[in-house]
mmCIF file of C-alpha atoms in Angstrom:
data_model
loop_
_atom_site.group_PDB
_atom_site.id
_atom_site.type_symbol
_atom_site.label_atom_id
_atom_site.label_comp_id
_atom_site.label_asym_id
_atom_site.label_seq_id
_atom_site.Cartn_x
_atom_site.Cartn_y
_atom_site.Cartn_z
ATOM 1 C CA ALA A 957 15.038 13.813 16.663
ATOM 2 C CA LEU A 958 13.816 13.717 20.145
ATOM 3 C CA LEU A 959 12.778 9.910 20.108
ATOM 4 C CA VAL A 960 16.199 8.881 18.322
ATOM 5 C CA CYS A 961 17.948 10.756 20.924
ATOM 6 C CA ALA A 962 15.700 8.885 23.681
ATOM 7 C CA LEU A 963 16.597 5.890 21.980
ATOM 8 C CA CYS A 964 20.190 6.047 22.094
ATOM 9 C CA CYS A 965 19.837 7.081 25.630
ATOM 10 C CA VAL A 966 18.138 3.559 26.434
ATOM 11 C CA PHE A 967 20.231 1.347 23.774
ATOM 12 C CA CYS A 968 23.973 2.782 25.116
ATOM 13 C CA GLY A 969 22.665 2.214 28.624
ATOM 14 C CA GLY A 970 23.495 4.988 31.849
ATOM 15 C CA LEU A 971 20.504 4.747 33.153
ATOM 16 C CA HIS A 972 20.265 5.297 36.818
ATOM 17 C CA SER A 973 17.915 4.324 39.496
ATOM 18 C CA ALA A 974 14.817 6.140 40.142
ATOM 19 C CA GLU A 975 12.576 7.162 43.158
ATOM 20 C CA LYS A 976 9.745 4.585 43.580
ATOM 21 C CA GLY A 977 6.222 5.922 43.942
ATOM 22 C CA ASP A 978 6.959 8.431 41.049
ATOM 23 C CA LYS A 979 3.494 8.022 38.866
ATOM 24 C CA ILE A 980 3.960 7.958 34.914
ATOM 25 C CA THR A 981 1.139 9.593 33.316
ATOM 26 C CA TYR A 982 1.388 10.091 29.549
ATOM 27 C CA LYS A 983 1.948 13.577 29.208
ATOM 28 C CA ASP A 984 5.926 12.662 30.513
ATOM 29 C CA LEU A 985 6.287 11.085 27.268
ATOM 30 C CA LEU A 986 5.367 14.428 25.549
ATOM 31 C CA SER A 987 7.608 16.345 27.636
ATOM 32 C CA GLU A 988 10.734 18.035 26.565
ATOM 33 C CA LYS A 989 13.066 16.900 29.394
ATOM 34 C CA ILE A 990 13.131 13.166 28.916
ATOM 35 C CA SER A 991 15.721 11.790 31.313
ATOM 36 C CA PRO A 992 17.743 8.565 31.464
ATOM 37 C CA GLU A 993 15.820 8.341 34.694
ATOM 38 C CA LEU A 994 12.430 8.285 33.145
ATOM 39 C CA PHE A 995 13.481 5.476 31.135
ATOM 40 C CA GLN A 996 13.978 3.616 34.313
ATOM 41 C CA LYS A 997 10.844 4.026 35.781
ATOM 42 C CA ILE A 998 9.709 3.125 32.272
ATOM 43 C CA ASP A 999 11.280 0.033 32.590
ATOM 44 C CA ALA A 1000 9.610 -0.826 36.199
ATOM 45 C CA LEU A 1001 5.961 -0.339 34.765
ATOM 46 C CA PRO A 1002 3.879 -3.298 35.496
ATOM 47 C CA PRO A 1003 2.320 -4.449 32.345
ATOM 48 C CA ALA A 1004 -1.046 -3.695 33.420
ATOM 49 C CA GLU A 1005 -0.230 0.433 33.812
ATOM 50 C CA ARG A 1006 1.752 0.545 30.700
ATOM 51 C CA LYS A 1007 -0.864 -0.378 29.260
ATOM 52 C CA SER A 1008 -3.119 2.424 30.560
ATOM 53 C CA ILE A 1009 -0.812 4.709 29.904
ATOM 54 C CA ALA A 1010 -0.516 3.975 26.154
ATOM 55 C CA LYS A 1011 -4.538 4.291 25.976
ATOM 56 C CA GLU A 1012 -4.339 7.569 27.513
ATOM 57 C CA LEU A 1013 -1.509 8.844 24.858
ATOM 58 C CA ILE A 1014 -3.551 7.325 21.881
ATOM 59 C CA ALA A 1015 -6.773 8.890 23.304
ATOM 60 C CA HIS A 1016 -5.243 12.146 23.913
ATOM 61 C CA ALA A 1017 -2.473 12.283 21.580
ATOM 62 C CA PRO A 1018 -2.702 10.054 18.372
ATOM 63 C CA ASP A 1019 -0.674 12.269 16.453
ATOM 64 C CA LYS A 1020 2.312 11.627 18.999
ATOM 65 C CA PHE A 1021 2.180 7.806 18.685
ATOM 66 C CA GLU A 1022 5.512 7.047 17.749
ATOM 67 C CA MET A 1023 6.192 8.216 21.349
ATOM 68 C CA LEU A 1024 4.792 5.104 22.766
ATOM 69 C CA PHE A 1025 8.106 3.586 21.632
ATOM 70 C CA LEU A 1026 9.385 4.989 25.160
ATOM 71 C CA LEU A 1027 6.910 3.031 26.754
ATOM 72 C CA PHE A 1028 7.538 -0.355 24.801
ATOM 73 C CA TYR A 1029 10.908 -0.502 24.003
ATOM 74 C CA LYS A 1030 11.541 -3.678 25.044
ATOM 75 C CA HIS A 1031 7.846 -4.654 24.738
ATOM 76 C CA MET A 1032 7.018 -4.310 21.074
ATOM 77 C CA ASP A 1033 4.570 -7.391 20.900
ATOM 78 C CA GLY A 1034 2.419 -5.298 23.274
ATOM 79 C CA LEU A 1035 2.521 -2.611 21.348
ATOM 80 C CA PHE A 1036 1.353 -4.326 18.431
ATOM 81 C CA ALA A 1037 -1.160 -6.025 20.906
ATOM 82 C CA LEU A 1038 -2.444 -2.748 21.925
ATOM 83 C CA CYS A 1039 -2.960 -1.575 18.074
ATOM 84 C CA GLU A 1040 -5.207 -4.542 17.488
ATOM 85 C CA GLY A 1041 -8.140 -3.098 16.106
ATOM 86 C CA ILE A 1042 -6.943 0.224 15.035
ATOM 87 C CA SER A 1043 -8.661 0.193 11.615
ATOM 88 C CA ASP A 1044 -12.486 -0.313 13.203
ATOM 89 C CA ASN A 1045 -11.575 2.819 15.891
ATOM 90 C CA GLU A 1046 -14.110 5.196 15.293
ATOM 91 C CA ASN A 1047 -12.638 7.558 17.654
ATOM 92 C CA LEU A 1048 -9.327 7.881 15.616
ATOM 93 C CA SER A 1049 -8.607 10.083 12.555
ATOM 94 C CA PRO A 1050 -7.390 8.804 9.461
ATOM 95 C CA GLN A 1051 -4.477 10.825 9.962
ATOM 96 C CA SER A 1052 -4.222 9.035 13.390
ATOM 97 C CA VAL A 1053 -4.525 5.688 12.087
ATOM 98 C CA ARG A 1054 -2.233 6.551 9.126
ATOM 99 C CA GLN A 1055 0.718 8.045 11.785
ATOM 100 C CA ILE A 1056 -0.022 4.504 13.647
ATOM 101 C CA ILE A 1057 0.846 2.196 10.859
ATOM 102 C CA PHE A 1058 4.019 4.129 9.697
ATOM 103 C CA THR A 1059 5.407 3.933 12.960
ATOM 104 C CA LEU A 1060 4.199 0.154 13.415
ATOM 105 C CA GLY A 1061 6.010 -0.621 9.839
ATOM 106 C CA THR A 1062 9.047 0.958 11.046
ATOM 107 C CA VAL A 1063 9.347 -1.981 13.908
ATOM 108 C CA TYR A 1064 7.926 -4.219 11.182
ATOM 109 C CA GLU A 1065 10.484 -3.503 8.825
ATOM 110 C CA GLY A 1066 13.136 -3.964 11.149
ATOM 111 C CA LYS A 1067 14.485 -0.621 10.994
ATOM 112 C CA VAL A 1068 14.451 -0.236 15.190
ATOM 113 C CA PRO A 1069 17.613 -1.465 16.477
ATOM 114 C CA ASN A 1070 17.106 -4.025 19.426
ATOM 115 C CA CYS A 1071 12.959 -4.134 18.587
ATOM 116 C CA GLU A 1072 12.555 -7.632 17.645
ATOM 117 C CA VAL A 1073 8.674 -8.280 16.625
ATOM 118 C CA SER A 1074 6.940 -11.747 16.928
ATOM 119 C CA GLU A 1075 5.201 -13.779 14.123
ATOM 120 C CA LYS A 1076 2.259 -12.992 16.159
ATOM 121 C CA SER A 1077 2.489 -9.308 15.921
ATOM 122 C CA LYS A 1078 3.554 -9.332 12.129
ATOM 123 C CA ARG A 1079 0.218 -11.008 11.862
ATOM 124 C CA ILE A 1080 -1.452 -8.409 13.521
ATOM 125 C CA TYR A 1081 -0.005 -5.613 11.327
ATOM 126 C CA GLU A 1082 -1.027 -7.167 8.711
ATOM 127 C CA GLY A 1083 -4.562 -7.756 9.397
ATOM 128 C CA GLU A 1084 -4.898 -4.297 10.173
ATOM 129 C CA LEU A 1085 -3.567 -3.543 6.869
ATOM 130 C CA ARG A 1086 -5.699 -5.774 5.056
ATOM 131 C CA LYS A 1087 -8.748 -4.117 6.860
ATOM 132 C CA LEU A 1088 -7.490 -1.088 5.529
ATOM 133 C CA LEU A 1089 -7.180 -1.810 1.888
ATOM 134 C CA LYS A 1090 -11.023 -2.780 2.037
ATOM 135 C CA LYS A 1091 -11.885 0.654 2.829
ATOM 136 C CA THR A 1092 -11.929 1.217 -0.924
ATOM 137 C CA ASP A 1093 -13.963 4.129 -0.840
ATOM 138 C CA ASP A 1094 -12.086 6.012 1.411
ATOM 139 C CA ARG A 1095 -8.305 6.489 0.027
ATOM 140 C CA ASP A 1096 -6.829 8.288 3.475
ATOM 141 C CA TYR A 1097 -7.077 4.934 4.639
ATOM 142 C CA TRP A 1098 -6.164 2.455 1.298
ATOM 143 C CA LEU A 1099 -3.471 4.491 0.083
ATOM 144 C CA PRO A 1100 -1.495 4.324 3.057
ATOM 145 C CA ALA A 1101 -1.740 0.710 3.668
ATOM 146 C CA VAL A 1102 -0.672 0.113 0.284
ATOM 147 C CA GLY A 1103 2.204 2.357 0.899
ATOM 148 C CA MET A 1104 3.389 -0.054 3.742
ATOM 149 C CA VAL A 1105 2.562 -3.393 2.245
ATOM 150 C CA GLU A 1106 4.859 -2.197 -0.821
ATOM 151 C CA THR A 1107 7.208 -0.833 1.814
ATOM 152 C CA CYS A 1108 7.498 -3.880 4.114
ATOM 153 C CA LYS A 1109 7.398 -6.351 1.199
ATOM 154 C CA ILE A 1110 4.410 -8.191 2.782
ATOM 155 C CA LYS A 1111 4.019 -10.590 0.083
ATOM 156 C CA SER A 1112 0.778 -12.217 2.342
ATOM 157 C CA LEU A 1113 -1.460 -9.198 1.257
ATOM 158 C CA TYR A 1114 -0.601 -9.453 -2.483
ATOM 159 C CA ASP A 1115 -4.307 -10.760 -2.958
ATOM 160 C CA ASP A 1116 -5.946 -7.810 -1.061
ATOM 161 C CA VAL A 1117 -3.691 -5.474 -2.989
ATOM 162 C CA LYS A 1118 -5.063 -7.339 -5.859
ATOM 163 C CA GLU A 1119 -8.427 -7.490 -5.033
ATOM 164 C CA LEU A 1120 -8.415 -3.491 -4.410
ATOM 165 C CA SER A 1121 -6.976 -2.919 -8.195
ATOM 166 C CA LEU A 1122 -10.030 -4.202 -9.377
ATOM 167 C CA SER A 1123 -12.780 -1.796 -6.954
ATOM 168 C CA LYS A 1124 -14.663 0.418 -9.154
ATOM 169 C CA ASP A 1125 -14.457 3.193 -6.459
ATOM 170 C CA ILE A 1126 -10.533 3.734 -7.186
ATOM 171 C CA PRO A 1127 -10.097 6.308 -10.078
ATOM 172 C CA ARG A 1128 -8.023 4.827 -12.859
ATOM 173 C CA GLU A 1129 -5.371 7.510 -12.469
ATOM 174 C CA GLU A 1130 -4.570 6.294 -8.750
ATOM 175 C CA LYS A 1131 -4.461 2.540 -9.706
ATOM 176 C CA GLY A 1132 -0.836 3.075 -10.754
ATOM 177 C CA ILE A 1133 0.186 3.199 -7.071
ATOM 178 C CA ILE A 1134 -1.670 -0.333 -6.606
ATOM 179 C CA PHE A 1135 -0.114 -1.957 -9.955
ATOM 180 C CA ARG A 1136 3.160 -0.618 -8.898
ATOM 181 C CA CYS A 1137 3.158 -2.546 -5.114
ATOM 182 C CA LEU A 1138 1.746 -5.370 -6.976
ATOM 183 C CA LYS A 1139 5.032 -5.807 -9.383
ATOM 184 C CA THR A 1140 7.143 -5.381 -6.044
ATOM 185 C CA LEU A 1141 5.430 -8.059 -4.508
ATOM 186 C CA GLU A 1142 5.904 -9.930 -7.215
ATOM 187 C CA GLY A 1143 9.930 -9.684 -6.752
ATOM 188 C CA GLY A 1144 10.811 -7.642 -10.113
ATOM 189 C CA ASP A 1145 10.845 -3.978 -10.186
ATOM 190 C CA THR A 1146 7.911 -1.481 -10.715
ATOM 191 C CA ALA A 1147 9.040 -1.575 -14.370
ATOM 192 C CA PRO A 1148 9.651 -4.651 -16.157
ATOM 193 C CA LYS A 1149 13.410 -4.520 -17.963
ATOM 194 C CA GLU A 1150 13.497 -4.006 -21.973
ATOM 195 C CA VAL A 1151 14.690 -7.408 -22.111
ATOM 196 C CA ASP A 1152 11.218 -8.791 -20.986
ATOM 197 C CA LEU A 1153 9.537 -6.594 -23.541
ATOM 198 C CA GLU A 1154 8.091 -9.137 -26.177
ATOM 199 C CA ASN A 1155 6.338 -11.210 -23.010
ATOM 200 C CA ILE A 1156 5.017 -7.719 -21.919
ATOM 201 C CA LEU A 1157 3.996 -6.840 -25.701
ATOM 202 C CA LYS A 1158 1.851 -10.454 -25.513
ATOM 203 C CA SER A 1159 0.499 -10.570 -22.117
ATOM 204 C CA ASN A 1160 -3.116 -10.982 -21.229
ATOM 205 C CA ASP A 1161 -2.458 -9.439 -17.688
ATOM 206 C CA PRO A 1162 -4.062 -6.170 -17.508
ATOM 207 C CA ILE A 1163 -2.160 -5.223 -14.389
ATOM 208 C CA THR A 1164 1.186 -5.967 -15.757
ATOM 209 C CA LEU A 1165 0.590 -4.368 -19.020
ATOM 210 C CA TYR A 1166 -0.766 -0.931 -17.491
ATOM 211 C CA ALA A 1167 1.820 -1.109 -14.629
ATOM 212 C CA TYR A 1168 4.734 -1.338 -17.378
ATOM 213 C CA ALA A 1169 2.551 1.259 -19.725
ATOM 214 C CA GLN A 1170 2.692 3.872 -16.729
ATOM 215 C CA ALA A 1171 6.439 3.110 -16.044
ATOM 216 C CA HIS A 1172 7.584 3.578 -19.506
ATOM 217 C CA ASP A 1173 4.655 5.866 -20.974
ATOM 218 C CA ASP A 1174 4.762 3.103 -23.577
ATOM 219 C CA ASN A 1175 1.412 4.044 -25.824
ATOM 220 C CA LEU A 1176 2.081 0.241 -27.994
ATOM 221 C CA VAL A 1177 1.468 -1.515 -24.460
ATOM 222 C CA MET A 1178 -1.057 1.003 -23.269
ATOM 223 C CA ALA A 1179 -3.032 0.044 -26.474
ATOM 224 C CA ARG A 1180 -2.899 -3.614 -25.671
ATOM 225 C CA TYR A 1181 -4.058 -2.902 -22.257
ATOM 226 C CA LEU A 1182 -6.971 -1.088 -23.912
ATOM 227 C CA PHE A 1183 -7.665 -3.821 -26.214
ATOM 228 C CA LEU A 1184 -8.352 -6.230 -23.634
ATOM 229 C CA SER A 1185 -11.143 -3.434 -22.180
ATOM 230 C CA LEU A 1186 -12.608 -3.970 -25.441
ATOM 231 C CA LYS A 1187 -13.716 -7.463 -24.615
ATOM 232 C CA SER A 1188 -15.046 -6.309 -20.691
ATOM 233 C CA GLU A 1189 -18.349 -7.088 -20.250
ATOM 234 C CA ASN A 1190 -19.185 -3.666 -18.351
ATOM 235 C CA PRO A 1191 -20.235 -1.137 -21.276
ATOM 236 C CA ASP A 1192 -18.825 1.379 -19.666
ATOM 237 C CA THR A 1193 -14.996 -0.042 -19.786
ATOM 238 C CA ARG A 1194 -15.785 -0.615 -23.391
ATOM 239 C CA LEU A 1195 -16.654 2.553 -24.009
ATOM 240 C CA GLU A 1196 -13.647 4.236 -22.073
ATOM 241 C CA ALA A 1197 -11.574 1.779 -23.287
ATOM 242 C CA ILE A 1198 -12.490 2.694 -27.277
ATOM 243 C CA VAL A 1199 -12.051 6.521 -26.649
ATOM 244 C CA LYS A 1200 -8.753 5.879 -25.456
ATOM 245 C CA LEU A 1201 -7.773 3.859 -28.274
ATOM 246 C CA ARG A 1202 -8.834 6.163 -30.544
ATOM 247 C CA LYS A 1203 -7.118 9.231 -29.622
ATOM 248 C CA LEU A 1204 -3.997 6.930 -29.019
ATOM 249 C CA THR A 1205 -3.896 5.652 -32.582
ATOM 250 C CA GLY A 1206 -6.050 7.337 -35.112
ATOM 251 C CA ARG A 1207 -8.027 4.438 -35.454
ATOM 252 C CA ASN A 1208 -11.740 3.037 -34.476
ATOM 253 C CA PHE A 1209 -11.912 0.150 -36.953
ATOM 254 C CA GLY A 1210 -15.866 0.384 -36.227
ATOM 255 C CA TYR A 1211 -15.883 -0.898 -33.045
ATOM 256 C CA ASN A 1212 -19.518 0.057 -30.924
ATOM 257 C CA PRO A 1213 -19.277 -0.279 -27.708
ATOM 258 C CA ALA A 1214 -23.399 -0.408 -27.045
ATOM 259 C CA ALA A 1215 -23.550 -3.365 -30.213
ATOM 260 C CA PRO A 1216 -24.242 -6.870 -29.661
ATOM 261 C CA LYS A 1217 -21.408 -8.979 -29.146
ATOM 262 C CA GLU A 1218 -21.190 -10.603 -32.448
ATOM 263 C CA ILE A 1219 -20.667 -7.143 -34.123
ATOM 264 C CA ARG A 1220 -18.100 -6.462 -31.738
ATOM 265 C CA GLU A 1221 -16.143 -9.146 -32.333
ATOM 266 C CA LYS A 1222 -15.854 -8.301 -36.280
ATOM 267 C CA ALA A 1223 -14.526 -5.185 -34.894
ATOM 268 C CA LEU A 1224 -12.423 -6.739 -32.286
ATOM 269 C CA ARG A 1225 -10.578 -9.005 -35.007
ATOM 270 C CA GLN A 1226 -9.605 -6.075 -36.786
ATOM 271 C CA TRP A 1227 -8.294 -4.381 -33.609
ATOM 272 C CA ASN A 1228 -6.391 -7.648 -32.831
ATOM 273 C CA GLU A 1229 -4.766 -7.619 -36.217
ATOM 274 C CA TYR A 1230 -3.531 -3.852 -36.196
ATOM 275 C CA ILE A 1231 -2.144 -4.253 -32.822
ATOM 276 C CA SER A 1232 -0.444 -7.450 -33.509
ATOM 277 C CA SER A 1233 0.969 -5.878 -36.022
ATOM 278 C CA GLU A 1234 2.239 -2.980 -34.700
ATOM 279 C CA ILE A 1235 3.920 -5.406 -31.831
ATOM 280 C CA LYS A 1236 5.609 -7.700 -34.878
ATOM 281 C CA ASN A 1237 7.086 -4.076 -36.447
ATOM 282 C CA ARG A 1238 8.004 -3.191 -32.752
ATOM 283 C CA LEU A 1239 10.318 -6.186 -31.809
ATOM 284 C CA ASN A 1240 11.481 -6.557 -35.595
ATOM 285 C CA GLU A 1241 13.203 -2.835 -34.329
ATOM 286 C CA LYS A 1242 15.196 -4.236 -31.471
#
């Protein structure tokens, strides 16, 4: 609320001249008595001093990062440039990094009045998100990055999110968030519409199948997804898939995930016939 009121003072005018010689520190930005006079002083800051104050605030009060809007409300490119490299900054906690990318995302989206962001600044922001998406072993980094990619609809990071969805470091139960982001970037709803059901059921894209199954709690689509997993070269993936398929359908067809490929192929043909028959029955009900 403090930040909103402060920004309103800036955007609506009414600033008074400030006394020269008064030094501003990062602590002034944290004061509950932010005045129009302070805004005038901030506006007159040389770029080097503005940057120095910003670095102090990030170092001493990173959880108050949004207050940097007061320093950069007319200099957003400076704010984005300052934040280049935050994903590799060992002095920032995951919580601080999250606060920073959420705040920058608000500007990136265009939700802050009178704050235009250049293409260069957008590339900086997207670059930091890309680095965070590669930290697959720490959900405190990749999860907020996925959230901001989806919220801001950053299609240039589609391949990075898709690569993340294939990571073995991420538990399967958390991948639904990633799949939802991918569907958003594809320009569709997070869950495909019923009119697309035939294409969904016949799809060979595991991401599409899993996203739909999760969104609609659709056992047949999930069975189709698990069937594709039976073809995996990874024995652990095959084992997990057959266990879930047995539970889902009550059938097995003699499939052994540890058996030689030619033996597995025979069981796969039976699985394919069964699922294809179920798909046909489902479509005929429409």
